[in-house]
Short mmCIF file of N, CA and C in Angstrom, two decimals:
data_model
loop_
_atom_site.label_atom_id
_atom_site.label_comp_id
_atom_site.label_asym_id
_atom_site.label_seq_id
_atom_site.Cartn_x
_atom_site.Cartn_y
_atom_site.Cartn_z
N UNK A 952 0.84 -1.16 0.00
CA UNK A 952 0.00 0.00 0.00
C UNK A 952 0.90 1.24 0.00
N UNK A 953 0.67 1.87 -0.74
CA UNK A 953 1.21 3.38 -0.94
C UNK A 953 1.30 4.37 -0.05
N UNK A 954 1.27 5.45 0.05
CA UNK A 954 1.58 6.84 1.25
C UNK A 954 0.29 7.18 1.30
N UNK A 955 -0.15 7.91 -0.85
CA UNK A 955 -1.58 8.02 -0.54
C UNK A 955 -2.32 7.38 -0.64
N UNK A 956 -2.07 5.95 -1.09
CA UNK A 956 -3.71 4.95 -0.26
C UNK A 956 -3.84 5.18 1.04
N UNK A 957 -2.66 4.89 1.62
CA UNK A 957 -2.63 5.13 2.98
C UNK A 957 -3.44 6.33 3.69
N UNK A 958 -2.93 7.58 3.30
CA UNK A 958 -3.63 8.86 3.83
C UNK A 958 -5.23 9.03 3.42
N UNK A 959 -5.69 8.10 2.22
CA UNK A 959 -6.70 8.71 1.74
C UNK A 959 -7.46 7.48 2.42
N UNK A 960 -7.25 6.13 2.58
CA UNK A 960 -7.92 5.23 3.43
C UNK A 960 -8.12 6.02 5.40
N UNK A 961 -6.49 6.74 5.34
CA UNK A 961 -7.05 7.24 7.14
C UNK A 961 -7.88 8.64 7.09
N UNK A 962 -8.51 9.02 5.85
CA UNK A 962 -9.47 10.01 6.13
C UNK A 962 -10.63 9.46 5.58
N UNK A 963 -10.99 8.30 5.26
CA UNK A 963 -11.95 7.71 5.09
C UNK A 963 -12.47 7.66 6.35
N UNK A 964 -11.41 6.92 7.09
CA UNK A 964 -11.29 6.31 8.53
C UNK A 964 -12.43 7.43 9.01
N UNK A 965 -11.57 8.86 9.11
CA UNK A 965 -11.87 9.73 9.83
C UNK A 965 -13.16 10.41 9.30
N UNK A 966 -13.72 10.04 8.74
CA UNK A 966 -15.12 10.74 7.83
C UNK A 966 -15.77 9.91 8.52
N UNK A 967 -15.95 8.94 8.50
CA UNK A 967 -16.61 7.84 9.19
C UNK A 967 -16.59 8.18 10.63
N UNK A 968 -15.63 7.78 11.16
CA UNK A 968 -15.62 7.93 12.71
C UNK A 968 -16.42 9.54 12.81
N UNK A 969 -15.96 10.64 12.37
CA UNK A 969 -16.83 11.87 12.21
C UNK A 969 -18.60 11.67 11.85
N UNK A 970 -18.74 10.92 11.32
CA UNK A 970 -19.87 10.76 10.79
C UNK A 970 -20.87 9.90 12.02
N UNK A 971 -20.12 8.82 12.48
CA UNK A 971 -20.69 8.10 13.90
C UNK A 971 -21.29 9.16 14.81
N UNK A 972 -19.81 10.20 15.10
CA UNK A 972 -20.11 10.50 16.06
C UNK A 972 -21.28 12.03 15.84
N UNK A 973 -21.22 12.41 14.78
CA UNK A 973 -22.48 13.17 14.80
C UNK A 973 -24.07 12.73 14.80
N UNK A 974 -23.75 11.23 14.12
CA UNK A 974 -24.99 10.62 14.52
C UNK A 974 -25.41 10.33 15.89
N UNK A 975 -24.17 9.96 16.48
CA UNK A 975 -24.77 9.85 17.84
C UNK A 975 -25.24 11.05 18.19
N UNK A 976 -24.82 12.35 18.39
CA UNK A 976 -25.04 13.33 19.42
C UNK A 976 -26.80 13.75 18.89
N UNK A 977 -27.21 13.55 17.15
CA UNK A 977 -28.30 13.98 16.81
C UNK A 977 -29.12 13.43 17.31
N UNK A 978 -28.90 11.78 17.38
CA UNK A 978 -29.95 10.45 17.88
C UNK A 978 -30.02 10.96 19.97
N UNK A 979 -29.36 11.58 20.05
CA UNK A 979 -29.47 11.90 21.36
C UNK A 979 -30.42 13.21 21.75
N UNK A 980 -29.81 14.47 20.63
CA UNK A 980 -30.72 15.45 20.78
C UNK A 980 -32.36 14.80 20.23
N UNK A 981 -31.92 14.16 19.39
CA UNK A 981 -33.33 13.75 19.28
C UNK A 981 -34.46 13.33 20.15
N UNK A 982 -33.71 12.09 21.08
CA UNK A 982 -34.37 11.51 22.33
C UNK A 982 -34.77 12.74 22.99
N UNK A 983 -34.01 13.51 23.10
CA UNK A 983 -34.51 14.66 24.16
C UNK A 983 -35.62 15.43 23.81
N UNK A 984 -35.60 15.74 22.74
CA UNK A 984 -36.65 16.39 21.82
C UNK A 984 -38.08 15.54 22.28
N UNK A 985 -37.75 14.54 22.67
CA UNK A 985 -39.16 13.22 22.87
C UNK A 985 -39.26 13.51 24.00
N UNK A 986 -37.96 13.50 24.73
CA UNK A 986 -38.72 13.17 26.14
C UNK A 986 -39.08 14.81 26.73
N UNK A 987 -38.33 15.69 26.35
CA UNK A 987 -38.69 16.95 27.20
C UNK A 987 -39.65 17.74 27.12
N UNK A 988 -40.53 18.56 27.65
CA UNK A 988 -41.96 18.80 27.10
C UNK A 988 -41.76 19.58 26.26
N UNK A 989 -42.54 20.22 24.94
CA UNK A 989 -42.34 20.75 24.19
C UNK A 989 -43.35 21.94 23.69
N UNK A 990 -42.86 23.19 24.40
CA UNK A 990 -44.06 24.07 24.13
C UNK A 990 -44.49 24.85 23.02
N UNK A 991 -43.14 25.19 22.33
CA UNK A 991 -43.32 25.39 21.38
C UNK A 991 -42.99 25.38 19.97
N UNK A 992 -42.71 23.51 20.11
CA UNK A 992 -42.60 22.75 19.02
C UNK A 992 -41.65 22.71 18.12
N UNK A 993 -40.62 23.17 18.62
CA UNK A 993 -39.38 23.73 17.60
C UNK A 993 -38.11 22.26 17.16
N UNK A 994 -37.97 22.29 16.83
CA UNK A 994 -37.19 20.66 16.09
C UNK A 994 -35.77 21.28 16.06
N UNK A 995 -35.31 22.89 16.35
CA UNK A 995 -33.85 23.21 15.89
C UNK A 995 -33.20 22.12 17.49
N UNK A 996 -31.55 22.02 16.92
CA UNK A 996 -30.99 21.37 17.83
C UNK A 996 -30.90 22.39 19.38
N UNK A 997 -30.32 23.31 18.95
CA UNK A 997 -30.20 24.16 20.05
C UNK A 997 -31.60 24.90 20.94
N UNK A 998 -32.69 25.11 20.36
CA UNK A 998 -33.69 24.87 21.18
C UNK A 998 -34.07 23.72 21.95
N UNK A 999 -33.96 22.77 21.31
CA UNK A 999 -33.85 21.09 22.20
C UNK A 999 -32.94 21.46 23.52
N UNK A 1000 -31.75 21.60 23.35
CA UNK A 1000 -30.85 22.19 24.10
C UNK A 1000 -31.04 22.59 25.41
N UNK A 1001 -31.69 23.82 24.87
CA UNK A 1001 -32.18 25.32 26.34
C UNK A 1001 -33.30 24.27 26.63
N UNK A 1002 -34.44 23.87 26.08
CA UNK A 1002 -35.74 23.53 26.76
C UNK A 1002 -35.09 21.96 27.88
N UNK A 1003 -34.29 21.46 27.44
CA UNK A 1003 -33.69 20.15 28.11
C UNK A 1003 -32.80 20.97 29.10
N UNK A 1004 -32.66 21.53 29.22
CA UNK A 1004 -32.26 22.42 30.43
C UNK A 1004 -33.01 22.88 31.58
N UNK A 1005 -33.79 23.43 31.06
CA UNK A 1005 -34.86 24.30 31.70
C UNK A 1005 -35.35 23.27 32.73
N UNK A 1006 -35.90 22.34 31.96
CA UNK A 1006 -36.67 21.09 32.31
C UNK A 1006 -35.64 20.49 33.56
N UNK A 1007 -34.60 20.44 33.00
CA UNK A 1007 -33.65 19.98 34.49
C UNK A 1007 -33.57 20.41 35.57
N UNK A 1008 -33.91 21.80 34.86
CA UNK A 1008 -33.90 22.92 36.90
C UNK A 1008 -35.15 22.76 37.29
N UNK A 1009 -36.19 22.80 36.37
CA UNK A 1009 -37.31 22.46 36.53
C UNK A 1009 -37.66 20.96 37.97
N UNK A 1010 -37.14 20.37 37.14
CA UNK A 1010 -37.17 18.96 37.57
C UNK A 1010 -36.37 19.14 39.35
N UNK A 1011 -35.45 19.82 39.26
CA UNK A 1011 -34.23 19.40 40.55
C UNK A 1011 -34.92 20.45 41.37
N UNK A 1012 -35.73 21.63 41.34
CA UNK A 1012 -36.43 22.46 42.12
C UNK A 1012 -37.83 21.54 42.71
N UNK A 1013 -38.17 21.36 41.83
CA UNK A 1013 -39.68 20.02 42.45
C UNK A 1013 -39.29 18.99 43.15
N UNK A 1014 -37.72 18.46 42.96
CA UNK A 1014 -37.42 17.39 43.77
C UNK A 1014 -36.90 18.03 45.37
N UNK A 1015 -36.50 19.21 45.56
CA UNK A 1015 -35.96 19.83 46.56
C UNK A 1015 -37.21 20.30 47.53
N UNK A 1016 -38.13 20.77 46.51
CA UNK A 1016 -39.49 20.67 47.51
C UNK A 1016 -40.25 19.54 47.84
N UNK A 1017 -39.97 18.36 47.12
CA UNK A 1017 -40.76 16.95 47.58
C UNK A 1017 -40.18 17.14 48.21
N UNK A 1018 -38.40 17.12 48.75
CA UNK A 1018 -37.65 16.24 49.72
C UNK A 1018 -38.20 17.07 50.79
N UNK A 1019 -38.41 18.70 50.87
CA UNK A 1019 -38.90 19.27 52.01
C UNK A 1019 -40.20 18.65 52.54
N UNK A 1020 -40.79 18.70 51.70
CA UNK A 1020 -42.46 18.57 51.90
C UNK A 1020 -42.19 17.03 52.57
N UNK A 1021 -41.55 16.17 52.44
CA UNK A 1021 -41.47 14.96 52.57
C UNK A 1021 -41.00 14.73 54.33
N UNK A 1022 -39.63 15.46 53.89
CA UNK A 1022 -39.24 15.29 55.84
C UNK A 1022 -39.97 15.48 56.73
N UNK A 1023 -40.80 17.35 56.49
CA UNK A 1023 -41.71 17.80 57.27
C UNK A 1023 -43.01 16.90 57.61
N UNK A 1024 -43.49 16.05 56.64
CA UNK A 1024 -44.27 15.11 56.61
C UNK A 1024 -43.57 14.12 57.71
N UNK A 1025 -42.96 13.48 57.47
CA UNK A 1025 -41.89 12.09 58.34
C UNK A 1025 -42.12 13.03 59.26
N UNK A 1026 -41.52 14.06 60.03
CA UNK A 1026 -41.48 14.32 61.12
C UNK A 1026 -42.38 14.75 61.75
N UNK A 1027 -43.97 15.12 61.56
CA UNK A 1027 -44.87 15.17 61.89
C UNK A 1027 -45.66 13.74 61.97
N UNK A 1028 -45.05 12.82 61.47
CA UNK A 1028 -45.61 11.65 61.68
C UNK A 1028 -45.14 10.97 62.20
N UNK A 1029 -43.45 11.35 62.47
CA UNK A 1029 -43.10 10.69 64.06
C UNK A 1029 -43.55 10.90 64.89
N UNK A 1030 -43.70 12.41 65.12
CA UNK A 1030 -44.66 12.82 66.09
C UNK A 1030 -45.62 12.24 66.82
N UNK A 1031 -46.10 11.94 65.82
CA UNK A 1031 -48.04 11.70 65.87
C UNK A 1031 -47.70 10.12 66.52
N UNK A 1032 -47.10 9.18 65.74
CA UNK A 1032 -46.62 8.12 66.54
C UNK A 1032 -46.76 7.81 67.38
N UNK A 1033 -45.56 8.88 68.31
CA UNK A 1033 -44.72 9.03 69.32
C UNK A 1033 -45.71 9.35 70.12
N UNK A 1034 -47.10 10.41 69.84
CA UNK A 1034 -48.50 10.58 70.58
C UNK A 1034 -49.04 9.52 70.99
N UNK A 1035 -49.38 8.65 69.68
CA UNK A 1035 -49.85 7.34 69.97
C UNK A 1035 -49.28 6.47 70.98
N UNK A 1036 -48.02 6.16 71.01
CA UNK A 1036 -47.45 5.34 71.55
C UNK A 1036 -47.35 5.49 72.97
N UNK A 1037 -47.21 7.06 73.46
CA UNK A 1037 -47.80 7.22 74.58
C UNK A 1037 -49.05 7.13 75.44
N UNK A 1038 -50.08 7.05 74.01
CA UNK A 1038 -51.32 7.38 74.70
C UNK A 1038 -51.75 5.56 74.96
N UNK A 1039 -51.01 4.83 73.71
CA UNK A 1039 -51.14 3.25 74.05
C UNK A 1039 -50.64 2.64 75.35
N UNK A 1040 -49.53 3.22 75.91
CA UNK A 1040 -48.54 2.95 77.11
C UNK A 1040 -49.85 3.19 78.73
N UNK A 1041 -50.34 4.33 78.19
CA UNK A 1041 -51.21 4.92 79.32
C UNK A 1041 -52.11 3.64 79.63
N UNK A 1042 -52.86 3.58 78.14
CA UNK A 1042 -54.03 3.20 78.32
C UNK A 1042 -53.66 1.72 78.77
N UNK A 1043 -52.56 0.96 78.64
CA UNK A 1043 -52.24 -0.57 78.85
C UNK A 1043 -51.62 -0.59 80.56
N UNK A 1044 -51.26 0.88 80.47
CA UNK A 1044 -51.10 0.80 82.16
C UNK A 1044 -52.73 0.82 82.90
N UNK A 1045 -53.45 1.58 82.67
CA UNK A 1045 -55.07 2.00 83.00
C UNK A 1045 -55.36 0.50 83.17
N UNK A 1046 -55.31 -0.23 81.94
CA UNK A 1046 -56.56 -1.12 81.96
C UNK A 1046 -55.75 -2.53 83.11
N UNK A 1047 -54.08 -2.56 82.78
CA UNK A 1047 -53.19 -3.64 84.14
C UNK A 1047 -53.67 -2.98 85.78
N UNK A 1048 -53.58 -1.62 85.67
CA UNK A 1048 -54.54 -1.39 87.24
C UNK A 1048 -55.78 -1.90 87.12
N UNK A 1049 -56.77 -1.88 86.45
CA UNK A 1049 -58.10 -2.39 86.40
C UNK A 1049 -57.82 -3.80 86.91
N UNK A 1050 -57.21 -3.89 85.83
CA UNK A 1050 -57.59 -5.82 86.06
C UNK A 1050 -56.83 -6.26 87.45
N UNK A 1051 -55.57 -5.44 87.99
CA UNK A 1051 -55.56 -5.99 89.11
C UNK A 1051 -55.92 -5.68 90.04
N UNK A 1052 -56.67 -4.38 89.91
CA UNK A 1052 -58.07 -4.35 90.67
C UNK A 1052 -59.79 -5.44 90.66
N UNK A 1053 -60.08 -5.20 89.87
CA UNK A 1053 -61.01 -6.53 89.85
C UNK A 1053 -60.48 -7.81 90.03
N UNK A 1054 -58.92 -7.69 90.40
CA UNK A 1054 -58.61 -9.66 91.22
C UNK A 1054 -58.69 -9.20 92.23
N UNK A 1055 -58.43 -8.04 92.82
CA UNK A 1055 -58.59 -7.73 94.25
C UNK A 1055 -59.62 -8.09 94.80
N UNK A 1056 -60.79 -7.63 94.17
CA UNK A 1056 -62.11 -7.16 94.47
C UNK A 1056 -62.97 -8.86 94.23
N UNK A 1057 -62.12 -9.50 93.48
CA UNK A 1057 -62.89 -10.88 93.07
C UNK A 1057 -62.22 -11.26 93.98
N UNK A 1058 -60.88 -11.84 94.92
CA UNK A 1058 -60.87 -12.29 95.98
C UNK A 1058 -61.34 -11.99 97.25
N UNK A 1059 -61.81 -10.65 97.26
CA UNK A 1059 -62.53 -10.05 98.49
C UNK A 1059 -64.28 -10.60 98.31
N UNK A 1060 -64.59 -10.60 97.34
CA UNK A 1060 -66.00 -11.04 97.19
C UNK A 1060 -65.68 -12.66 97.47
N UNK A 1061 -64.79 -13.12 97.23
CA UNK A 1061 -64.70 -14.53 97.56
C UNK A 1061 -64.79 -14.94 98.67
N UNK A 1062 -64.03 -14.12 99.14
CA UNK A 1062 -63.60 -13.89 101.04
C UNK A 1062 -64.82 -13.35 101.85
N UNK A 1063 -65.49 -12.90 101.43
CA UNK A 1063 -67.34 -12.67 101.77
C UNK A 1063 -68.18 -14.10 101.72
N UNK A 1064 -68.13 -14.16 100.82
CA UNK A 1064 -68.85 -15.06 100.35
C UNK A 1064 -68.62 -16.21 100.72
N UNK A 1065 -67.36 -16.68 101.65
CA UNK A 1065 -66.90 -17.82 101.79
C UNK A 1065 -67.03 -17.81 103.59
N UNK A 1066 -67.21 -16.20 104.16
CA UNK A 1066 -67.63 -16.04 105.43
C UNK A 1066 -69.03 -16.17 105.49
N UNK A 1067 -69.54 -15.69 104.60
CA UNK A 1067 -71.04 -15.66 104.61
C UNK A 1067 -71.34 -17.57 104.78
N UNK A 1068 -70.89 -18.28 103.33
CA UNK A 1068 -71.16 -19.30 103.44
C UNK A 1068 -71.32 -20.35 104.69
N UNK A 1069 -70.36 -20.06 105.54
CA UNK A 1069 -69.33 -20.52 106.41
C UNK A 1069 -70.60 -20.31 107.46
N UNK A 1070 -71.02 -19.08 107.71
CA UNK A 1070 -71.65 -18.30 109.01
C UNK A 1070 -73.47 -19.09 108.84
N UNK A 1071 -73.61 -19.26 107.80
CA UNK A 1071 -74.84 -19.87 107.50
C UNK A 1071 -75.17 -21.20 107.16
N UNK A 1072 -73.70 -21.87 107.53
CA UNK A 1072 -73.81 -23.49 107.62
C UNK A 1072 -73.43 -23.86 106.29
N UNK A 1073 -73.63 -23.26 105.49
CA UNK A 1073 -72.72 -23.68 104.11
C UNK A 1073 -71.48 -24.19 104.01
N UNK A 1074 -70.73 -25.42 103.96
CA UNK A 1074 -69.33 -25.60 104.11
C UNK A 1074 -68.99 -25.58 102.45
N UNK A 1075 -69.60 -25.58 101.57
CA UNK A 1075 -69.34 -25.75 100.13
C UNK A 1075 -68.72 -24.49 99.76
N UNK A 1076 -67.23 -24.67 99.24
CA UNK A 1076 -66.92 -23.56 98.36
C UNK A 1076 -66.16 -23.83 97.23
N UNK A 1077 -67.29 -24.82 96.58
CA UNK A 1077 -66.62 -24.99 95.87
C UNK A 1077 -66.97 -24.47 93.94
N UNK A 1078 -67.94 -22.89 94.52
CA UNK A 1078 -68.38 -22.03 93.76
C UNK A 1078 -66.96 -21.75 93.10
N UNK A 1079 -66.11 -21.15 94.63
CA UNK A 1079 -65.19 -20.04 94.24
C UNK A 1079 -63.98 -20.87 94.23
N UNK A 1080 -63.95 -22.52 93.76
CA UNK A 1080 -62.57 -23.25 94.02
C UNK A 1080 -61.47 -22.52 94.95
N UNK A 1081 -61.85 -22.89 95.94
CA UNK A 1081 -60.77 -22.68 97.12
C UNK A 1081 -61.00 -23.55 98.15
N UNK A 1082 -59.75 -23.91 98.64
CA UNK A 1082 -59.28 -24.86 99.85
C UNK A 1082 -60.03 -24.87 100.83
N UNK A 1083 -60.37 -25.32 101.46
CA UNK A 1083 -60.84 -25.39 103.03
C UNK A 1083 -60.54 -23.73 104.10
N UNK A 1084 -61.28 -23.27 104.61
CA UNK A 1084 -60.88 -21.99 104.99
C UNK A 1084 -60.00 -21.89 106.32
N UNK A 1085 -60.86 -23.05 107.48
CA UNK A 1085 -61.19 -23.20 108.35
C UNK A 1085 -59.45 -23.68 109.29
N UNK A 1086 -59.25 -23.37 110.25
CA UNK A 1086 -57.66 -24.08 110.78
C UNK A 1086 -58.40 -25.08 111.76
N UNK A 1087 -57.57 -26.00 111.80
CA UNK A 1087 -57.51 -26.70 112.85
C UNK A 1087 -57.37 -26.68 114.16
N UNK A 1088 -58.71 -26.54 115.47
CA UNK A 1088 -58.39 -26.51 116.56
C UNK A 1088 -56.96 -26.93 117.12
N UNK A 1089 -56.28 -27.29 116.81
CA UNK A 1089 -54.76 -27.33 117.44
C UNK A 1089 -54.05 -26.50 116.82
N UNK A 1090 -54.16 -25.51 115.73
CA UNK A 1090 -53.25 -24.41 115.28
C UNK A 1090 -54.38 -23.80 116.14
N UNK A 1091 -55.13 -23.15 116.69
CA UNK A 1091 -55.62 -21.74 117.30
C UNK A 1091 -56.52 -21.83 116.50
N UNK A 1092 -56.71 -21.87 115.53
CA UNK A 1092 -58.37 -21.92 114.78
C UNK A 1092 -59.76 -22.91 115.44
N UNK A 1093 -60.50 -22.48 114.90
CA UNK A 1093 -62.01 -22.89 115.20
C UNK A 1093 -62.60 -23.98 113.97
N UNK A 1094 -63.09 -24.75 114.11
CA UNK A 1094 -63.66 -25.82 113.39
C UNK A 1094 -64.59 -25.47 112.02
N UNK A 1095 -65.53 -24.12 113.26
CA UNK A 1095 -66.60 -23.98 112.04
C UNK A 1095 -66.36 -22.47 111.59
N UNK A 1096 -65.48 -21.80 112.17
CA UNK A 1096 -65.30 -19.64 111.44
C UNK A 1096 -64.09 -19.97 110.89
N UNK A 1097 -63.90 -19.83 109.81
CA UNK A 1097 -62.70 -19.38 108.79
C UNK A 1097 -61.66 -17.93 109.53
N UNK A 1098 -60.58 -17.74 109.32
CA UNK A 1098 -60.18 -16.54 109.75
C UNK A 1098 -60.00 -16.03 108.25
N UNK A 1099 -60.15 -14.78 108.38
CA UNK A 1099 -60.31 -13.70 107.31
C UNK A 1099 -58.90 -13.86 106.38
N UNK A 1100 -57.84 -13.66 106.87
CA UNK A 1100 -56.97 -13.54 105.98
C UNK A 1100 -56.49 -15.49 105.69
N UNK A 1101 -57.22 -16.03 106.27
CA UNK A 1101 -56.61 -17.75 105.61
C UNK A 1101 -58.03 -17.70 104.42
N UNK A 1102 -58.93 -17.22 104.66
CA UNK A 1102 -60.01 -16.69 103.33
C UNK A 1102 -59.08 -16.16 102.00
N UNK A 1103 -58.48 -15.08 102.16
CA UNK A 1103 -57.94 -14.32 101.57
C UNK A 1103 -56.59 -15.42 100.90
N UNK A 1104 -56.05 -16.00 101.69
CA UNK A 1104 -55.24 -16.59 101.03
C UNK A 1104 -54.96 -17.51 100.05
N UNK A 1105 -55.97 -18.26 100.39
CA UNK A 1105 -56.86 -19.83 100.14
C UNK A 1105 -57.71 -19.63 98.83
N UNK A 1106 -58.04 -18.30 98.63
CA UNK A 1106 -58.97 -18.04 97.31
C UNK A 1106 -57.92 -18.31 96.27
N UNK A 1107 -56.63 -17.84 96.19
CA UNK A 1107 -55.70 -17.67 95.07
C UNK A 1107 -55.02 -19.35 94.80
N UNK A 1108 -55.63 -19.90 95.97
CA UNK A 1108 -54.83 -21.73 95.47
C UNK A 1108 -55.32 -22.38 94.35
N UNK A 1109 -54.50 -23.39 94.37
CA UNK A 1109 -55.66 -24.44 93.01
C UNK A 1109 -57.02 -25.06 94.11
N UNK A 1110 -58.20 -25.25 93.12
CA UNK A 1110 -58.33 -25.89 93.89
C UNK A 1110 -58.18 -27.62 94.38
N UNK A 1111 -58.90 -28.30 95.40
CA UNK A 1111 -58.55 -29.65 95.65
C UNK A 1111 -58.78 -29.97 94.68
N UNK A 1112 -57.89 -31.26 94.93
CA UNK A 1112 -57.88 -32.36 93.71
C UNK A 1112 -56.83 -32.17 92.46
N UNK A 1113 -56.53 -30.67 92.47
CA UNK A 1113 -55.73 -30.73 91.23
C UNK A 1113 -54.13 -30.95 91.48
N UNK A 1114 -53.75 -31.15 92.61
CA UNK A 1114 -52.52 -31.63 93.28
C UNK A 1114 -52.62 -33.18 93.23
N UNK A 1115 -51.61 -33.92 93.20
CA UNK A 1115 -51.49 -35.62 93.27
C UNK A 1115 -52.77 -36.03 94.07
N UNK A 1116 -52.60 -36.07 95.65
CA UNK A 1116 -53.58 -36.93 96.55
C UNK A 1116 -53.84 -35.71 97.90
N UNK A 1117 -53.86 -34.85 97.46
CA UNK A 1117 -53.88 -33.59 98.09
C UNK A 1117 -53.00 -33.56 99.29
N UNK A 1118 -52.05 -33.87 99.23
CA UNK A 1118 -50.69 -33.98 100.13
C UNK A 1118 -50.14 -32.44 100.35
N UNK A 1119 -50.30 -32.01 98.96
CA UNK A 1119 -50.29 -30.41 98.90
C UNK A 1119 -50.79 -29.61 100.06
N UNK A 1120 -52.05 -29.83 99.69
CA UNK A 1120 -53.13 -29.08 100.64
C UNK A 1120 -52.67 -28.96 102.15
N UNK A 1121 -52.67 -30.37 102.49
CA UNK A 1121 -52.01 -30.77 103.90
C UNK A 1121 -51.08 -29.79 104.06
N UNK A 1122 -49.75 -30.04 103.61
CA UNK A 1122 -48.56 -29.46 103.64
C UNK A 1122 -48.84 -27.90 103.95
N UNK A 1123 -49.79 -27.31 102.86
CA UNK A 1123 -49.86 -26.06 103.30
C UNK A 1123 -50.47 -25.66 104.42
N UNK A 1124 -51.38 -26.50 104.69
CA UNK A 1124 -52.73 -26.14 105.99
C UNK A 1124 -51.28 -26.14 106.89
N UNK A 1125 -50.39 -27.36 107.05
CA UNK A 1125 -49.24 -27.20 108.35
C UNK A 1125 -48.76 -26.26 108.41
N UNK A 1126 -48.31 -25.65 107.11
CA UNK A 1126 -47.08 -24.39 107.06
C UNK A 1126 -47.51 -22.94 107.27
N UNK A 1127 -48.88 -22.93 106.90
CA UNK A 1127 -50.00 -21.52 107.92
C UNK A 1127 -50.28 -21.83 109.08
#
C-alpha cells in the first residue's frame, strides 16, 4: 500500500468515525426532543438544548421541595406516633390497674362469700374453688369460722384435687 492509499484510506477512517459521532449526538438530541416537554414545538438542535435544560432545573427544584415537603411530613408523623405510643402505654397501664383491681375485688368477694357461706352453715366452696378456709383446733383456729386472711389466702390456690392426693393441701394447711 502506498503513502496516498494510505492517507486517503485514514481520512476515510476519519469521515466515518466523524460521521458516527455526529450521529450519535443527533440520535441523542433527538431523544430529548421526545422526552422533554415541548411548548413550542421547535425541532432546531439548540432549542432542544435550552428547553432540556430548563426542564432539568425544573425537575431538581420540584425534587428539593418533595424532599422538604417529605421530611416535614416524616417528622410530623413521628410525632403523631410518638403521641400514639404514649397514649397506648397509658391506656395498657389504665386497663393492668383495672384488672388488678377486679382480682382484688374478686378475691374479696370470695372472702365474703366464703364467710357468709361458712356463718350460715354452708361448708361448700366450691363455687369459688378454694381450699378449706377453716384451721384446725390445734393451730388456734375454730372448726366452724374461717379466719379472714386464711379466706384471703386460700382463694388464690388451686383448687382440691388438682394436686397428686392432696398432700399439697395438707402441707400447706401445716405451714400456715
Amino acid at each position: 500500500m502506498s503513502s496516498e492509499d494510505w492517507a486517503r484510506q485514514r481520512k476515510d477512517n476519519h469521515k466515518e468515525v466523524e460521521r458516527r459521532r455526529r450521529g450519535n449526538i443527533n440520535e441523542g438530541i433527538n431523544e430529548l426532543g421526545r422526552i422533554v416537554p415541548n411548548g413550542s414545538g421547535e425541532k432546531a438542535k439548540g432549542a432542544i438544548l435550552s428547553r432540556a435544560v430548563q426542564y432539568i432545573h425544573h425537575l431538581k427544584e420540584n425534587e428539593a421541595r418533595n424532599i422538604e415537603k417529605w421530611t416535614l411530613e416524616k417528622l410530623l408523623m413521628d410525632q403523631a406516633m410518638g403521641d400514639l405510643q404514649s397514649q397506648l402505654d397509658e391506656v395498657k397501664r389504665l386497663w393492668e390497674e383495672e384488672r388488678i383491681a377486679r382480682q382484688r375485688l374478686e378475691v374479696e368477694l370470695a372472702a365474703l362469700k366464703a364467710v357468709k357461706g361458712q356463718s350460715s352453715g354452708d361448708a361448700s366452696l366450691s363455687s369459688i374453688n378454694a381450699v378449706p378456709t377453716t384451721q384446725p383446733a390445734a393451730e388456734g383456729g375454730s372448726d366452724n369460722k374461717p379466719s379472714p386472711k386464711r379466706v384471703l389466702d386460700d382463694v388464690g390456690s388451686p383448687p382440691p384435687g388438682d394436686d397428686d392426693d392432696g398432700s399439697e393441701r395438707a402441707k400447706r394447711q401445716r405451714v400456715d
